[in-house]
mmCIF file of C-alpha atoms and ligand atoms in Angstrom:
data_model
loop_
_atom_site.group_PDB
_atom_site.id
_atom_site.type_symbol
_atom_site.label_atom_id
_atom_site.label_comp_id
_atom_site.label_asym_id
_atom_site.label_seq_id
_atom_site.Cartn_x
_atom_site.Cartn_y
_atom_site.Cartn_z
ATOM 1 C CA MET A 1 18.369 10.948 12.362
ATOM 2 C CA ARG A 2 18.570 10.524 8.618
ATOM 3 C CA ARG A 3 19.093 14.260 8.162
ATOM 4 C CA ALA A 4 21.953 14.062 10.672
ATOM 5 C CA GLY A 5 23.625 11.472 8.433
ATOM 6 C CA CYS A 6 22.609 8.264 10.214
ATOM 7 C CA TYR A 7 21.711 5.120 8.312
ATOM 8 C CA VAL A 8 18.236 4.184 9.557
ATOM 9 C CA GLU A 9 16.190 1.024 9.116
ATOM 10 C CA VAL A 10 12.584 0.750 10.284
ATOM 11 C CA PHE A 11 10.909 -2.535 11.227
ATOM 12 C CA GLU A 12 7.105 -2.361 11.256
ATOM 13 C CA GLN A 13 4.882 -5.268 12.246
ATOM 14 C CA ASP A 14 1.981 -4.154 10.094
ATOM 15 C CA ARG A 15 1.684 -4.304 6.278
ATOM 16 C CA VAL A 16 1.942 -0.510 6.184
ATOM 17 C CA ILE A 17 3.644 2.159 8.278
ATOM 18 C CA GLY A 18 1.729 4.842 10.150
ATOM 19 C CA GLY A 19 0.382 2.989 13.182
ATOM 20 C CA ARG A 20 -2.670 4.727 14.616
ATOM 21 C CA ILE A 21 -2.545 7.378 11.884
ATOM 22 C CA ALA A 22 -4.157 5.014 9.442
ATOM 23 C CA THR A 23 -6.438 4.604 6.455
ATOM 24 C CA LEU A 24 -8.191 1.291 5.972
ATOM 25 C CA ARG A 25 -9.431 0.219 2.539
ATOM 26 C CA GLN A 26 -12.485 -2.030 2.518
ATOM 27 C CA GLY A 27 -13.490 -2.896 -1.036
ATOM 28 C CA SER A 28 -13.864 0.388 -2.857
ATOM 29 C CA HIS A 29 -14.282 2.428 0.337
ATOM 30 C CA SER A 30 -11.639 3.844 2.626
ATOM 31 C CA PHE A 31 -11.870 4.951 6.229
ATOM 32 C CA ASP A 32 -9.593 6.810 8.624
ATOM 33 C CA HIS A 33 -10.246 4.395 11.460
ATOM 34 C CA GLY A 34 -7.570 5.763 13.833
ATOM 35 C CA ALA A 35 -6.656 9.418 14.363
ATOM 36 C CA GLN A 36 -9.347 11.660 12.873
ATOM 37 C CA TYR A 37 -7.332 14.833 12.405
ATOM 38 C CA VAL A 38 -4.195 16.373 13.855
ATOM 39 C CA THR A 39 -3.495 19.735 15.453
ATOM 40 C CA ALA A 40 -0.265 21.616 16.160
ATOM 41 C CA ARG A 41 0.564 23.608 19.257
ATOM 42 C CA SER A 42 4.338 23.577 18.802
ATOM 43 C CA SER A 43 6.108 25.398 16.008
ATOM 44 C CA ALA A 44 8.035 22.206 15.056
ATOM 45 C CA PHE A 45 4.884 20.167 14.365
ATOM 46 C CA GLY A 46 3.210 23.274 12.911
ATOM 47 C CA SER A 47 6.037 23.584 10.365
ATOM 48 C CA TYR A 48 5.737 19.895 9.503
ATOM 49 C CA LEU A 49 1.992 20.258 8.921
ATOM 50 C CA ASP A 50 2.551 23.433 6.848
ATOM 51 C CA GLU A 51 4.958 21.450 4.679
ATOM 52 C CA MET A 52 2.376 18.647 4.345
ATOM 53 C CA THR A 53 -0.444 21.000 3.376
ATOM 54 C CA GLY A 54 1.896 22.874 1.013
ATOM 55 C CA THR A 55 2.837 19.679 -0.818
ATOM 56 C CA GLY A 56 -0.680 18.218 -1.024
ATOM 57 C CA TYR A 57 -0.240 15.444 1.538
ATOM 58 C CA ALA A 58 -2.664 17.171 3.889
ATOM 59 C CA ALA A 59 -5.433 19.775 3.990
ATOM 60 C CA HIS A 60 -7.569 21.728 6.464
ATOM 61 C CA TRP A 61 -10.837 20.088 7.477
ATOM 62 C CA VAL A 62 -13.671 22.306 8.617
ATOM 63 C CA PRO A 63 -16.573 19.983 9.450
ATOM 64 C CA ARG A 64 -20.027 21.021 10.480
ATOM 65 C CA THR A 65 -20.213 20.063 14.158
ATOM 66 C CA ASN A 66 -22.775 19.729 16.941
ATOM 67 C CA ALA A 67 -20.987 22.469 18.853
ATOM 68 C CA GLY A 68 -22.482 25.294 16.900
ATOM 69 C CA GLY A 69 -21.854 25.678 13.205
ATOM 70 C CA GLU A 70 -18.733 25.364 11.129
ATOM 71 C CA ASN A 71 -15.516 25.246 13.094
ATOM 72 C CA GLY A 72 -17.572 25.266 16.312
ATOM 73 C CA VAL A 73 -15.190 23.037 18.294
ATOM 74 C CA GLN A 74 -11.908 23.953 16.625
ATOM 75 C CA MET A 75 -9.545 25.774 18.948
ATOM 76 C CA LEU A 76 -6.717 24.949 16.531
ATOM 77 C CA PRO A 77 -7.004 24.184 12.792
ATOM 78 C CA TRP A 78 -7.836 20.532 12.088
ATOM 79 C CA ILE A 79 -5.465 18.985 9.553
ATOM 80 C CA VAL A 80 -6.167 15.683 7.768
ATOM 81 C CA GLY A 81 -4.009 13.615 5.428
ATOM 82 C CA THR A 82 -5.179 13.530 1.792
ATOM 83 C CA PRO A 83 -6.564 11.349 0.329
ATOM 84 C CA GLY A 84 -6.388 9.520 3.693
ATOM 85 C CA MET A 85 -4.859 10.117 7.120
ATOM 86 C CA ALA A 86 -2.043 7.673 6.282
ATOM 87 C CA SER A 87 -0.645 10.223 3.774
ATOM 88 C CA LEU A 88 0.445 12.396 6.699
ATOM 89 C CA VAL A 89 3.265 10.018 7.624
ATOM 90 C CA ARG A 90 4.423 8.951 4.147
ATOM 91 C CA PRO A 91 7.005 11.753 3.692
ATOM 92 C CA LEU A 92 8.643 10.725 6.990
ATOM 93 C CA ALA A 93 9.564 7.409 5.372
ATOM 94 C CA GLU A 94 11.432 8.921 2.434
ATOM 95 C CA GLY A 95 15.066 7.844 2.257
ATOM 96 C CA LEU A 96 14.663 5.185 4.943
ATOM 97 C CA ARG A 97 14.867 1.457 4.524
ATOM 98 C CA ILE A 98 11.448 0.278 5.686
ATOM 99 C CA HIS A 99 10.655 -3.381 6.376
ATOM 100 C CA THR A 100 6.936 -4.080 6.829
ATOM 101 C CA GLY A 101 5.411 -7.278 8.193
ATOM 102 C CA ARG A 102 8.332 -7.551 10.645
ATOM 103 C CA LYS A 103 7.158 -7.890 14.234
ATOM 104 C CA ALA A 104 10.091 -7.350 16.585
ATOM 105 C CA HIS A 105 10.151 -9.790 19.437
ATOM 106 C CA THR A 106 13.229 -8.807 21.408
ATOM 107 C CA ILE A 107 16.541 -6.971 21.141
ATOM 108 C CA SER A 108 19.837 -8.559 22.126
ATOM 109 C CA ARG A 109 23.446 -7.435 22.179
ATOM 110 C CA GLY A 110 24.930 -8.146 18.792
ATOM 111 C CA ASP A 111 28.602 -7.441 19.400
ATOM 112 C CA SER A 112 30.043 -9.185 22.411
ATOM 113 C CA LYS A 113 33.402 -7.306 22.092
ATOM 114 C CA THR A 114 32.077 -3.758 22.457
ATOM 115 C CA GLY A 115 28.776 -4.737 24.064
ATOM 116 C CA THR A 116 26.998 -1.819 22.404
ATOM 117 C CA ALA A 117 25.649 -3.067 19.077
ATOM 118 C CA TRP A 118 22.184 -4.602 18.957
ATOM 119 C CA ASN A 119 20.413 -7.293 16.995
ATOM 120 C CA ILE A 120 16.657 -7.266 16.571
ATOM 121 C CA TRP A 121 14.858 -10.594 16.697
ATOM 122 C CA PHE A 122 11.516 -11.138 15.017
ATOM 123 C CA ASP A 123 8.529 -13.389 15.662
ATOM 124 C CA ASP A 124 9.641 -15.760 12.881
ATOM 125 C CA GLN A 125 13.017 -16.374 14.647
ATOM 126 C CA THR A 126 14.997 -14.324 12.093
ATOM 127 C CA SER A 127 17.128 -11.341 13.104
ATOM 128 C CA ALA A 128 18.618 -8.114 11.731
ATOM 129 C CA GLY A 129 21.687 -6.148 12.791
ATOM 130 C CA PRO A 130 23.997 -5.333 14.313
ATOM 131 C CA PHE A 131 22.838 -1.747 14.868
ATOM 132 C CA ASN A 132 24.642 0.895 16.943
ATOM 133 C CA ALA A 133 21.436 2.169 18.513
ATOM 134 C CA VAL A 134 17.780 1.175 18.791
ATOM 135 C CA ALA A 135 14.770 3.512 18.964
ATOM 136 C CA ILE A 136 11.612 1.708 20.088
ATOM 137 C CA ALA A 137 8.630 3.791 18.952
ATOM 138 C CA VAL A 138 5.602 1.678 19.903
ATOM 139 C CA PRO A 139 2.844 1.845 22.550
ATOM 140 C CA ALA A 140 4.206 1.472 26.105
ATOM 141 C CA PRO A 141 2.892 -2.079 26.792
ATOM 142 C CA GLN A 142 4.557 -3.309 23.573
ATOM 143 C CA ALA A 143 7.761 -1.406 24.379
ATOM 144 C CA ARG A 144 7.999 -3.143 27.761
ATOM 145 C CA LEU A 145 7.993 -6.529 26.035
ATOM 146 C CA LEU A 146 10.754 -5.450 23.644
ATOM 147 C CA LEU A 147 12.963 -4.010 26.381
ATOM 148 C CA GLY A 148 13.084 -7.342 28.189
ATOM 149 C CA LYS A 149 15.834 -7.238 30.817
ATOM 150 C CA LEU A 150 16.762 -3.550 30.354
ATOM 151 C CA GLU A 151 15.020 -2.784 33.648
ATOM 152 C CA ASP A 152 16.320 0.798 33.946
ATOM 153 C CA LEU A 153 14.496 1.641 30.724
ATOM 154 C CA ALA A 154 11.460 -0.578 31.259
ATOM 155 C CA ALA A 155 10.626 0.370 34.874
ATOM 156 C CA PRO A 156 9.209 3.889 34.223
ATOM 157 C CA LEU A 157 6.843 2.448 31.623
ATOM 158 C CA SER A 158 4.773 0.807 34.357
ATOM 159 C CA ARG A 159 3.428 4.324 35.163
ATOM 160 C CA VAL A 160 1.819 4.557 31.709
ATOM 161 C CA ARG A 161 -1.747 3.379 31.086
ATOM 162 C CA MET A 162 -3.283 2.914 27.649
ATOM 163 C CA MET A 163 -6.909 2.195 26.771
ATOM 164 C CA PRO A 164 -8.454 0.192 23.943
ATOM 165 C CA CYS A 165 -10.729 1.827 21.390
ATOM 166 C CA TRP A 166 -13.159 0.064 19.077
ATOM 167 C CA ALA A 167 -13.586 1.733 15.683
ATOM 168 C CA MET A 168 -16.596 0.958 13.476
ATOM 169 C CA MET A 169 -16.725 1.704 9.765
ATOM 170 C CA ALA A 170 -19.926 1.850 7.754
ATOM 171 C CA HIS A 171 -20.767 2.743 4.158
ATOM 172 C CA PHE A 172 -24.103 3.753 2.621
ATOM 173 C CA ASP A 173 -25.109 4.270 -0.993
ATOM 174 C CA THR A 174 -26.786 7.551 -0.128
ATOM 175 C CA ALA A 175 -26.380 10.213 2.544
ATOM 176 C CA VAL A 176 -27.990 9.165 5.829
ATOM 177 C CA LEU A 177 -26.498 11.329 8.572
ATOM 178 C CA PRO A 178 -28.318 14.443 9.761
ATOM 179 C CA ASN A 179 -26.911 17.771 8.617
ATOM 180 C CA GLN A 180 -23.597 17.559 10.480
ATOM 181 C CA ASP A 181 -20.225 15.971 9.793
ATOM 182 C CA VAL A 182 -19.047 15.321 13.341
ATOM 183 C CA PHE A 183 -20.961 14.194 16.425
ATOM 184 C CA SER A 184 -19.079 13.853 19.702
ATOM 185 C CA ASP A 185 -20.008 12.207 23.037
ATOM 186 C CA MET A 186 -23.359 10.959 21.775
ATOM 187 C CA SER A 187 -23.929 8.367 24.503
ATOM 188 C CA GLU A 188 -22.085 6.279 27.080
ATOM 189 C CA VAL A 189 -21.131 3.950 24.241
ATOM 190 C CA ILE A 190 -20.359 6.374 21.400
ATOM 191 C CA ARG A 191 -17.510 8.843 21.722
ATOM 192 C CA TRP A 192 -17.307 10.063 18.120
ATOM 193 C CA ILE A 193 -19.109 9.820 14.766
ATOM 194 C CA ALA A 194 -17.581 11.380 11.641
ATOM 195 C CA ARG A 195 -18.693 11.628 8.043
ATOM 196 C CA ASN A 196 -15.340 10.438 6.678
ATOM 197 C CA ASN A 197 -16.115 11.395 3.079
ATOM 198 C CA ASN A 198 -16.647 15.017 4.071
ATOM 199 C CA LYS A 199 -12.908 15.345 4.637
ATOM 200 C CA PRO A 200 -11.041 16.961 1.747
ATOM 201 C CA GLY A 201 -9.832 14.685 -1.055
ATOM 202 C CA ARG A 202 -12.189 11.770 -0.264
ATOM 203 C CA SER A 203 -14.519 10.017 -2.706
ATOM 204 C CA GLN A 204 -17.940 11.603 -2.596
ATOM 205 C CA ARG A 205 -19.756 8.420 -3.676
ATOM 206 C CA GLY A 206 -22.248 7.467 -0.986
ATOM 207 C CA GLU A 207 -21.457 8.093 2.657
ATOM 208 C CA SER A 208 -18.595 6.642 4.724
ATOM 209 C CA ILE A 209 -18.870 6.884 8.486
ATOM 210 C CA VAL A 210 -16.300 6.236 11.216
ATOM 211 C CA VAL A 211 -17.490 5.645 14.772
ATOM 212 C CA HIS A 212 -15.305 5.445 17.875
ATOM 213 C CA ALA A 213 -16.642 3.740 20.954
ATOM 214 C CA SER A 214 -16.116 5.103 24.472
ATOM 215 C CA PRO A 215 -13.218 3.795 26.594
ATOM 216 C CA GLY A 216 -15.691 2.090 28.968
ATOM 217 C CA PHE A 217 -17.459 0.168 26.198
ATOM 218 C CA SER A 218 -14.163 -0.650 24.442
ATOM 219 C CA ARG A 219 -12.582 -2.048 27.592
ATOM 220 C CA GLU A 220 -15.570 -4.235 28.425
ATOM 221 C CA ALA A 221 -15.857 -5.508 24.857
ATOM 222 C CA GLU A 222 -12.142 -6.048 24.209
ATOM 223 C CA ASP A 223 -12.554 -9.789 23.575
ATOM 224 C CA VAL A 224 -15.781 -9.659 21.561
ATOM 225 C CA GLU A 225 -15.747 -10.587 17.839
ATOM 226 C CA PRO A 226 -15.475 -7.585 15.460
ATOM 227 C CA ASP A 227 -18.701 -8.534 13.592
ATOM 228 C CA VAL A 228 -20.684 -8.484 16.827
ATOM 229 C CA ILE A 229 -19.188 -5.101 17.787
ATOM 230 C CA ALA A 230 -19.975 -3.647 14.339
ATOM 231 C CA GLY A 231 -23.640 -4.633 14.797
ATOM 232 C CA GLU A 232 -23.854 -3.315 18.365
ATOM 233 C CA LEU A 233 -22.215 0.006 17.518
ATOM 234 C CA TRP A 234 -24.418 0.543 14.486
ATOM 235 C CA ASP A 235 -27.537 -0.137 16.600
ATOM 236 C CA GLU A 236 -26.257 2.450 19.093
ATOM 237 C CA VAL A 237 -25.592 5.013 16.338
ATOM 238 C CA SER A 238 -29.087 4.429 14.904
ATOM 239 C CA ARG A 239 -30.598 5.054 18.319
ATOM 240 C CA ALA A 240 -28.480 8.157 19.005
ATOM 241 C CA LEU A 241 -29.207 9.733 15.611
ATOM 242 C CA SER A 242 -32.767 8.382 15.126
ATOM 243 C CA LEU A 243 -31.873 6.381 12.013
ATOM 244 C CA SER A 244 -34.057 3.348 12.697
ATOM 245 C CA GLY A 245 -34.473 1.097 9.659
ATOM 246 C CA VAL A 246 -31.337 2.423 7.940
ATOM 247 C CA GLN A 247 -28.746 -0.291 7.292
ATOM 248 C CA PRO A 248 -25.230 0.166 5.838
ATOM 249 C CA ASP A 249 -24.184 -1.808 2.746
ATOM 250 C CA HIS A 250 -20.886 -2.404 4.507
ATOM 251 C CA LYS A 251 -19.961 -2.392 8.168
ATOM 252 C CA SER A 252 -16.909 -3.668 10.044
ATOM 253 C CA ALA A 253 -15.073 -3.048 13.295
ATOM 254 C CA PHE A 254 -11.438 -2.812 14.334
ATOM 255 C CA LEU A 255 -9.944 -2.836 17.822
ATOM 256 C CA TRP A 256 -7.087 -0.472 18.651
ATOM 257 C CA ARG A 257 -5.843 -2.487 21.612
ATOM 258 C CA TYR A 258 -3.442 0.234 22.748
ATOM 259 C CA GLY A 259 -5.430 3.042 21.178
ATOM 260 C CA LEU A 260 -5.510 5.963 23.588
ATOM 261 C CA VAL A 261 -3.304 7.137 26.413
ATOM 262 C CA ASP A 262 -5.000 7.250 29.800
ATOM 263 C CA GLN A 263 -1.915 8.101 31.889
ATOM 264 C CA SER A 264 1.229 9.447 30.222
ATOM 265 C CA LEU A 265 4.852 9.244 31.344
ATOM 266 C CA GLY A 266 5.447 12.977 31.704
ATOM 267 C CA GLU A 267 8.853 12.920 29.970
ATOM 268 C CA SER A 268 9.606 13.479 26.277
ATOM 269 C CA PHE A 269 11.316 10.108 25.803
ATOM 270 C CA ILE A 270 13.530 7.608 27.610
ATOM 271 C CA PHE A 271 17.087 7.046 26.461
ATOM 272 C CA SER A 272 20.068 5.242 27.925
ATOM 273 C CA SER A 273 23.354 6.546 26.529
ATOM 274 C CA VAL A 274 25.061 3.505 28.059
ATOM 275 C CA HIS A 275 22.939 1.000 26.139
ATOM 276 C CA ARG A 276 22.120 3.357 23.251
ATOM 277 C CA VAL A 277 18.509 2.203 23.419
ATOM 278 C CA GLY A 278 15.579 4.593 23.666
ATOM 279 C CA VAL A 279 11.803 4.562 23.777
ATOM 280 C CA ALA A 280 9.380 7.114 22.303
ATOM 281 C CA GLY A 281 5.683 7.466 21.583
ATOM 282 C CA ASP A 282 2.614 9.635 22.164
ATOM 283 C CA TRP A 283 2.293 8.148 25.671
ATOM 284 C CA CYS A 284 5.524 9.859 26.768
ATOM 285 C CA LEU A 285 3.966 13.336 26.662
ATOM 286 C CA GLY A 286 0.235 13.002 26.143
ATOM 287 C CA ARG A 287 -2.196 11.315 23.793
ATOM 288 C CA LEU A 288 -1.972 13.058 20.427
ATOM 289 C CA ALA A 289 -0.089 12.657 17.159
ATOM 290 C CA GLU A 290 1.777 15.860 17.984
ATOM 291 C CA HIS A 291 3.070 14.268 21.201
ATOM 292 C CA ALA A 292 4.325 11.263 19.231
ATOM 293 C CA TYR A 293 6.106 13.588 16.787
ATOM 294 C CA GLU A 294 7.746 15.590 19.566
ATOM 295 C CA SER A 295 8.776 12.454 21.457
ATOM 296 C CA GLY A 296 10.282 10.828 18.359
ATOM 297 C CA GLN A 297 12.181 13.984 17.446
ATOM 298 C CA GLY A 298 13.585 14.242 20.963
ATOM 299 C CA LEU A 299 14.752 10.638 20.978
ATOM 300 C CA GLY A 300 16.274 10.982 17.505
ATOM 301 C CA ARG A 301 18.301 13.985 18.634
ATOM 302 C CA ALA A 302 19.449 12.214 21.801
ATOM 303 C CA ILE A 303 20.677 9.232 19.788
ATOM 304 C CA VAL A 304 22.548 11.456 17.324
ATOM 305 C CA GLN A 305 24.176 13.396 20.185
ATOM 306 C CA SER A 306 25.300 10.168 21.852
ATOM 307 C CA PHE A 307 27.700 9.396 18.979
HETATM 308 C C1 LIG B 1 -9.236 5.752 17.660
HETATM 309 C C2 LIG B 1 -8.142 6.785 17.761
HETATM 310 C C3 LIG B 1 -8.423 8.116 17.518
HETATM 311 C C4 LIG B 1 -7.419 9.076 17.624
HETATM 312 N N1 LIG B 1 -7.690 10.369 17.315
HETATM 313 C C5 LIG B 1 -6.695 11.277 17.314
HETATM 314 C C6 LIG B 1 -6.923 12.582 16.846
HETATM 315 O O1 LIG B 1 -8.019 12.908 16.390
HETATM 316 N N2 LIG B 1 -5.878 13.493 16.879
HETATM 317 C C7 LIG B 1 -4.627 13.125 17.309
HETATM 318 O O2 LIG B 1 -3.700 13.945 17.287
HETATM 319 N N3 LIG B 1 -4.395 11.878 17.750
HETATM 320 C C8 LIG B 1 -5.381 10.934 17.745
HETATM 321 N N4 LIG B 1 -5.136 9.673 18.135
HETATM 322 C C9 LIG B 1 -3.815 9.358 18.693
HETATM 323 C C10 LIG B 1 -2.744 9.225 17.611
HETATM 324 O O3 LIG B 1 -3.163 8.331 16.631
HETATM 325 C C11 LIG B 1 -1.488 8.731 18.296
HETATM 326 O O4 LIG B 1 -1.139 9.667 19.300
HETATM 327 C C12 LIG B 1 -0.281 8.587 17.371
HETATM 328 O O5 LIG B 1 -0.624 7.994 16.161
HETATM 329 C C13 LIG B 1 0.764 7.744 18.109
HETATM 330 O O6 LIG B 1 1.900 7.563 17.297
HETATM 331 P P1 LIG B 1 3.062 6.618 17.794
HETATM 332 O O7 LIG B 1 4.086 6.642 16.738
HETATM 333 O O8 LIG B 1 3.448 6.988 19.190
HETATM 334 O O9 LIG B 1 2.421 5.147 17.931
HETATM 335 P P2 LIG B 1 1.672 4.255 16.869
HETATM 336 O O10 LIG B 1 0.915 5.090 15.898
HETATM 337 O O11 LIG B 1 0.897 3.259 17.663
HETATM 338 O O12 LIG B 1 2.844 3.555 16.063
HETATM 339 C C14 LIG B 1 3.528 2.457 16.572
HETATM 340 C C15 LIG B 1 3.884 1.523 15.435
HETATM 341 O O13 LIG B 1 4.680 0.455 15.943
HETATM 342 C C16 LIG B 1 4.241 -0.763 15.379
HETATM 343 N N5 LIG B 1 4.632 -1.827 16.327
HETATM 344 C C17 LIG B 1 4.159 -2.056 17.561
HETATM 345 N N6 LIG B 1 4.792 -3.105 18.134
HETATM 346 C C18 LIG B 1 5.692 -3.538 17.208
HETATM 347 C C19 LIG B 1 6.649 -4.585 17.201
HETATM 348 N N7 LIG B 1 6.804 -5.403 18.241
HETATM 349 N N8 LIG B 1 7.414 -4.745 16.081
HETATM 350 C C20 LIG B 1 7.281 -3.926 15.009
HETATM 351 N N9 LIG B 1 6.380 -2.921 14.963
HETATM 352 C C21 LIG B 1 5.592 -2.725 16.065
HETATM 353 C C22 LIG B 1 2.747 -0.593 15.225
HETATM 354 O O14 LIG B 1 2.233 -1.488 14.238
HETATM 355 C C23 LIG B 1 2.663 0.867 14.784
HETATM 356 O O15 LIG B 1 2.764 1.016 13.387
HETATM 357 C C24 LIG B 1 -6.118 8.678 18.015
HETATM 358 C C25 LIG B 1 -5.840 7.328 18.254
HETATM 359 C C26 LIG B 1 -6.840 6.392 18.114
HETATM 360 C C27 LIG B 1 -6.512 4.924 18.332
#
């Protein structure tokens, strides 16, 4: 939209942009606790990733896996942000006015004469606007809340299902994992274990590990305290990898409440040219970062064309 000459402002509830493509700093250690790597099937996302690798924001990651040697499970190249996954989205923010720590609560018509401009209201009762169009790029359950009475836009979202995912982060002074960087589907509880510091551009001091729990475990444990989850997941990792007696010097857990798409919408995005309000996200087309990119691009184009 910016390239098409629109003036764009972004309101992000978190302290940083990037959403589930994230890097969390804990003391002197950092962890990619959301998306682990991205892949490109489409030429549009492929070109974006080429640009990112060409400019040093991203690099190829070829981990040793449990699926048979280097690159064993890679059908497509795995790309990671450098020095953390969050770097992958930074260039998208260039030239935009970004407001962080701004949780949108609702949108309401800002211009009663034309009926098309919108104000955005935030949790702290303040507002911004008027804007000629609104693009809501958040997980489907959060988008439904924001759409409020715009039933024609909100109704299809009830088809979408998203699942929680607990992430656990652990750091060790020395290397503890067996001779692999990625372990997938280790048990009913553990979906993924990655040696985070094996990714390119990461600090090689000690060992940083990211664990993702299975959807079943994450759903059942949605309301459990993060400290308890960190302990339970580490015990499970120790069992799965025979690491009894090994304890991390740091461990913590984070819940992605709307982490993974279980049932997607099956359309690239939703847009009403009457209201000039649209909704986009990974859940429109699938469950990957590439789907989010494609959905956002589609909605951006639709908004530009509507003027
Ligand atoms: C544990 C995990 C592992 C994953 N692994 C991979 C992987 O390996 N490869 C891959 O391609 N994909 C992976 N994914 C999926 C990938 O992260 C997502 O597909 C992608 O990041 C979705 O982008 P998005 O822009 O649609 O949504 P999000 O990344 O969720 O961005 C939405 C943003 O909106 C903000 N927001 C929400 N509500 C409001 C509000 N009311 N007001 C203001 N801001 C709001 C959020 O804070 C967030 O920043 C993984 C996801 C998780 C959780």
